[in-house]
Tab-separated table of N, CA and C in Angstrom:
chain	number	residue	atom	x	y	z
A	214	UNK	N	62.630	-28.487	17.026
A	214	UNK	CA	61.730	-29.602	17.272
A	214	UNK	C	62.528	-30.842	17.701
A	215	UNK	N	63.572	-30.846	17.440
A	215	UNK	CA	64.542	-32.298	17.802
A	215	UNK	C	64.639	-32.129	18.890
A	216	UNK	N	65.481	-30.688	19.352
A	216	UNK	CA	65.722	-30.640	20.406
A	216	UNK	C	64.638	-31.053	22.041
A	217	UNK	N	63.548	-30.577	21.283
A	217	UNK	CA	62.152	-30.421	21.897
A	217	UNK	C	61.924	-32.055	22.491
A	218	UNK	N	62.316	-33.026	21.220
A	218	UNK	CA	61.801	-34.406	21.204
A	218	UNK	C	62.970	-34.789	22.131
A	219	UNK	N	64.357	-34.865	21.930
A	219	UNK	CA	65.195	-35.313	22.553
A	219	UNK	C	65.587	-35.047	24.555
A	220	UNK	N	64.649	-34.265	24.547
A	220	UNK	CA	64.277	-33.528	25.944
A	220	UNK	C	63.397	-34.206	26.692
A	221	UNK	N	62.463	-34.325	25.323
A	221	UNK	CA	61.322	-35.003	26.547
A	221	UNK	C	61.732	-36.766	26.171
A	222	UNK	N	62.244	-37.223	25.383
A	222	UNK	CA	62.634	-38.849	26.088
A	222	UNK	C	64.135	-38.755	27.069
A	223	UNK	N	64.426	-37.983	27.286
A	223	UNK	CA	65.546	-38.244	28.624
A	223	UNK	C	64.680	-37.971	29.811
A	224	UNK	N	63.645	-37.179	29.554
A	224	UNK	CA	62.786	-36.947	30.760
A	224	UNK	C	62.083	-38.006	31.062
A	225	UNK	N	61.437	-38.688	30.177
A	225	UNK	CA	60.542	-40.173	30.499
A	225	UNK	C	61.822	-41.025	30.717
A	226	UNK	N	62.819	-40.975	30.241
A	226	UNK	CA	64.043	-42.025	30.759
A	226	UNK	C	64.216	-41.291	31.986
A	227	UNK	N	64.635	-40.708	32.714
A	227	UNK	CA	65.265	-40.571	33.869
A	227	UNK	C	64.211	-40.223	35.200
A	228	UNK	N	62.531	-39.696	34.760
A	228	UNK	CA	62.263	-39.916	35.706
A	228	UNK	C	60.537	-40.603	35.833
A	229	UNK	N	60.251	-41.251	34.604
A	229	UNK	CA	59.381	-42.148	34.665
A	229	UNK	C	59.869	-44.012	34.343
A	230	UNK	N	60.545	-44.092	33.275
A	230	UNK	CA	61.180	-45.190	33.347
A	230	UNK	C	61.408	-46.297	34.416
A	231	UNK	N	62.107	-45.684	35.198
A	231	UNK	CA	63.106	-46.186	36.388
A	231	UNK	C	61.474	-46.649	37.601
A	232	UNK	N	60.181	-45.801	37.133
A	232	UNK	CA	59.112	-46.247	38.299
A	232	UNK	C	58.840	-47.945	37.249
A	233	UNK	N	58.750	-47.850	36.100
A	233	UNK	CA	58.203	-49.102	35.435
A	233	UNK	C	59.629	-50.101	35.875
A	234	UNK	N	58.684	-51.657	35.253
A	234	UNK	CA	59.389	-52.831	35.458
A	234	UNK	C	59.872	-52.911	34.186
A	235	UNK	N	61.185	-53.366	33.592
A	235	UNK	CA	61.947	-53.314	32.721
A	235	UNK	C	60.860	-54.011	31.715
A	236	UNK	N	60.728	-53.727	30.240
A	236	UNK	CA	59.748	-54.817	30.174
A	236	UNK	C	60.315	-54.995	28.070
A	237	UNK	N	60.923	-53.930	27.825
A	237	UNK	CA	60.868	-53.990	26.676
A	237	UNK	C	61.607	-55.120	25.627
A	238	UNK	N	61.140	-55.826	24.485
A	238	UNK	CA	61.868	-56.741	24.225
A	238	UNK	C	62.757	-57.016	23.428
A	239	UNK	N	63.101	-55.618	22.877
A	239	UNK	CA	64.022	-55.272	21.924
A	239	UNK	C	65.281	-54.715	22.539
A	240	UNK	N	66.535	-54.733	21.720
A	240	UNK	CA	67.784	-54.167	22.467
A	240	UNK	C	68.291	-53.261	21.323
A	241	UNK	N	68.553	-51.757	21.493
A	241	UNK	CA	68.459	-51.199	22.315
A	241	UNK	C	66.845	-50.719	22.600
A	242	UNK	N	66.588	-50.379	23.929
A	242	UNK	CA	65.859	-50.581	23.958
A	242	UNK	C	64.700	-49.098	23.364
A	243	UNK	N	63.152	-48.862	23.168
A	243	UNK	CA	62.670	-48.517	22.775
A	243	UNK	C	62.755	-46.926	22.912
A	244	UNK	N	63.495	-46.653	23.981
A	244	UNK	CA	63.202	-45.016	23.896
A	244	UNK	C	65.029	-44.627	23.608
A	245	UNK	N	65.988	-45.339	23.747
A	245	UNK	CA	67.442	-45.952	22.751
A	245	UNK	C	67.481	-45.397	21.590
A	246	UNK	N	66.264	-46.116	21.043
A	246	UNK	CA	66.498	-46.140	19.679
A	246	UNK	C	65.720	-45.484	19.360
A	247	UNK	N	64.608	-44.315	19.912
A	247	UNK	CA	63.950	-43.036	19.517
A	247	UNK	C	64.978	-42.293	19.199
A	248	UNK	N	65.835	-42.282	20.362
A	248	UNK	CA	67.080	-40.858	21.136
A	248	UNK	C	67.879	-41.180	19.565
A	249	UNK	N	68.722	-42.251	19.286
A	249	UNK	CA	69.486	-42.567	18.073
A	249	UNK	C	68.485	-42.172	16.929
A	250	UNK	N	67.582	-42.920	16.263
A	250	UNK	CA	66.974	-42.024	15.470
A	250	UNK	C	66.305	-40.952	14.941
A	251	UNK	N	66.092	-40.535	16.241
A	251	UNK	CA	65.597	-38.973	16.053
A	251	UNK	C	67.386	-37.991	16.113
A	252	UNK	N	68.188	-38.262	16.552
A	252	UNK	CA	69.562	-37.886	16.189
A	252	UNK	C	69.955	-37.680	14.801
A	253	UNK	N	69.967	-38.873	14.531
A	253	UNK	CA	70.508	-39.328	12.479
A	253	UNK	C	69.761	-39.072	11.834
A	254	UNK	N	68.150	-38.805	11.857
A	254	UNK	CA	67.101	-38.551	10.723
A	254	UNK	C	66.654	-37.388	11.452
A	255	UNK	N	66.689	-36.724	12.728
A	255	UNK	CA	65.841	-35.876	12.863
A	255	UNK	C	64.527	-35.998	12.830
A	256	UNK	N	63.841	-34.426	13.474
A	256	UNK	CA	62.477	-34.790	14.209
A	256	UNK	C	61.118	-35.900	13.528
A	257	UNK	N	61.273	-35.699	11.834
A	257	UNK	CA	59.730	-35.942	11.286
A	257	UNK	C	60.530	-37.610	11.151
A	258	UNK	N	61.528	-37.574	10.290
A	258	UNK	CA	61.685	-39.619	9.867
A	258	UNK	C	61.636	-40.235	11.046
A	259	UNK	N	62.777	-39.355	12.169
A	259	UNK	CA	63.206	-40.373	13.281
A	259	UNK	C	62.105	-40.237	14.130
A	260	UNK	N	61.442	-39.574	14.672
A	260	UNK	CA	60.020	-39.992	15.010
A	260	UNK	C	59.150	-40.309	14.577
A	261	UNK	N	58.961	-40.920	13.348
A	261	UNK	CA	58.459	-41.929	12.747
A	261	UNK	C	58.810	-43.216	12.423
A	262	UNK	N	60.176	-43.350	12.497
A	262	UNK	CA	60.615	-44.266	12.878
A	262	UNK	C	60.464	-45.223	14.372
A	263	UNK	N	60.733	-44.231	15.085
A	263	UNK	CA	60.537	-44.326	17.011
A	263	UNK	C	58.873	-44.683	17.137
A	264	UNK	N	58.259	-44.020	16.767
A	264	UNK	CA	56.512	-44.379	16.948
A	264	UNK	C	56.115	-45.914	15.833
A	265	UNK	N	56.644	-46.286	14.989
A	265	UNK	CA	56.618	-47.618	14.323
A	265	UNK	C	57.144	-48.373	15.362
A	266	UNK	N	58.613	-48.237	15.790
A	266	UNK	CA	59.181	-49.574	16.578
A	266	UNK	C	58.192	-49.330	18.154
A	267	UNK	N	57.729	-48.604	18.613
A	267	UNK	CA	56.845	-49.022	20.071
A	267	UNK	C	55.464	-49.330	18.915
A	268	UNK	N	55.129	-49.401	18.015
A	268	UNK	CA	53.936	-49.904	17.843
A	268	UNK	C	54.195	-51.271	18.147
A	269	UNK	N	55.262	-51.727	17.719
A	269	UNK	CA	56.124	-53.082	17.501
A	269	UNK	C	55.974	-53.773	18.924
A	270	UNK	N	56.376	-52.686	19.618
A	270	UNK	CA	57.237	-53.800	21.358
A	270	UNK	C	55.731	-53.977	22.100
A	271	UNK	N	55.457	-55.069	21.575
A	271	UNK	CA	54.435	-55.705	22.125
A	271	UNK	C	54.865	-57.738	22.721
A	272	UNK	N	54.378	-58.211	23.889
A	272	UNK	CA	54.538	-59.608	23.560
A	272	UNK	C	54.299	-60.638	23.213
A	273	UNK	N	53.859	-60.256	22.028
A	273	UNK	CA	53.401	-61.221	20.692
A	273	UNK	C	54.277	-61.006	19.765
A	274	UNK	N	55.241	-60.065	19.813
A	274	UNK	CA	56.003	-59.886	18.644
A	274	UNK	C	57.113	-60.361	18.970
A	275	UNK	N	58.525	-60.807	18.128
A	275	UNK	CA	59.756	-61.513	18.821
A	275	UNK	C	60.616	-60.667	19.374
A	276	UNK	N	60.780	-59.810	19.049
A	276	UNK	CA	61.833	-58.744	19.603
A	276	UNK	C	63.108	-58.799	19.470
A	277	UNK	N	64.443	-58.532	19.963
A	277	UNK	CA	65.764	-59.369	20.098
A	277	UNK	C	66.366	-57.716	19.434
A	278	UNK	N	67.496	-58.054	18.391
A	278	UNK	CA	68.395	-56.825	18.201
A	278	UNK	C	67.330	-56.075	17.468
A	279	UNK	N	67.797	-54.934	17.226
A	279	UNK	CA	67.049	-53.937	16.171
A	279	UNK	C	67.458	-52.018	15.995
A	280	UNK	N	68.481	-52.609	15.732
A	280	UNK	CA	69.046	-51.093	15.733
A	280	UNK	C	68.931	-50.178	14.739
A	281	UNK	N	68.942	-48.601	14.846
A	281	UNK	CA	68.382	-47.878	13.718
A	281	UNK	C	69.503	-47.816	12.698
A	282	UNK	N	68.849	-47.823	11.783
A	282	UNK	CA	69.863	-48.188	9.977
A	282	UNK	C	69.686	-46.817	9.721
């Protein structure tokens, strides 16, 4: 299942990404710090982790560093 997850965000990074306008307001940025936490916690925390922080990247919220602990 990691593997599964880690597949399909290099796929939205490399060939949907690059059509959008950069927009996210956190560093690293939101699908970054899926790839890193779904790495270190694996499929169920770190994609629960990853689906909390894009609930987040909105622009009403402040954004800035936020790296996975």
């Amino acid at each position: 299942m990691k593997k599964l997850l880690l597949i399909v965000i290099k796929f939205y990074r490399k060939n949907i990404s690059p059509m959008k306008a950069p927009c996210c307001i956190y560093t690293p940025t939101c699908s970054e710090y899926a790839m890193q936490a779904i790495e270190k916690y694996g499929a169920f925390k770190g994609g629960f982790m990853a689906i909390k922080r894009i609930l987040r990247c909105h622009p009403y919220h402040k954004g800035g560093y936020d790296p996975v602990k």
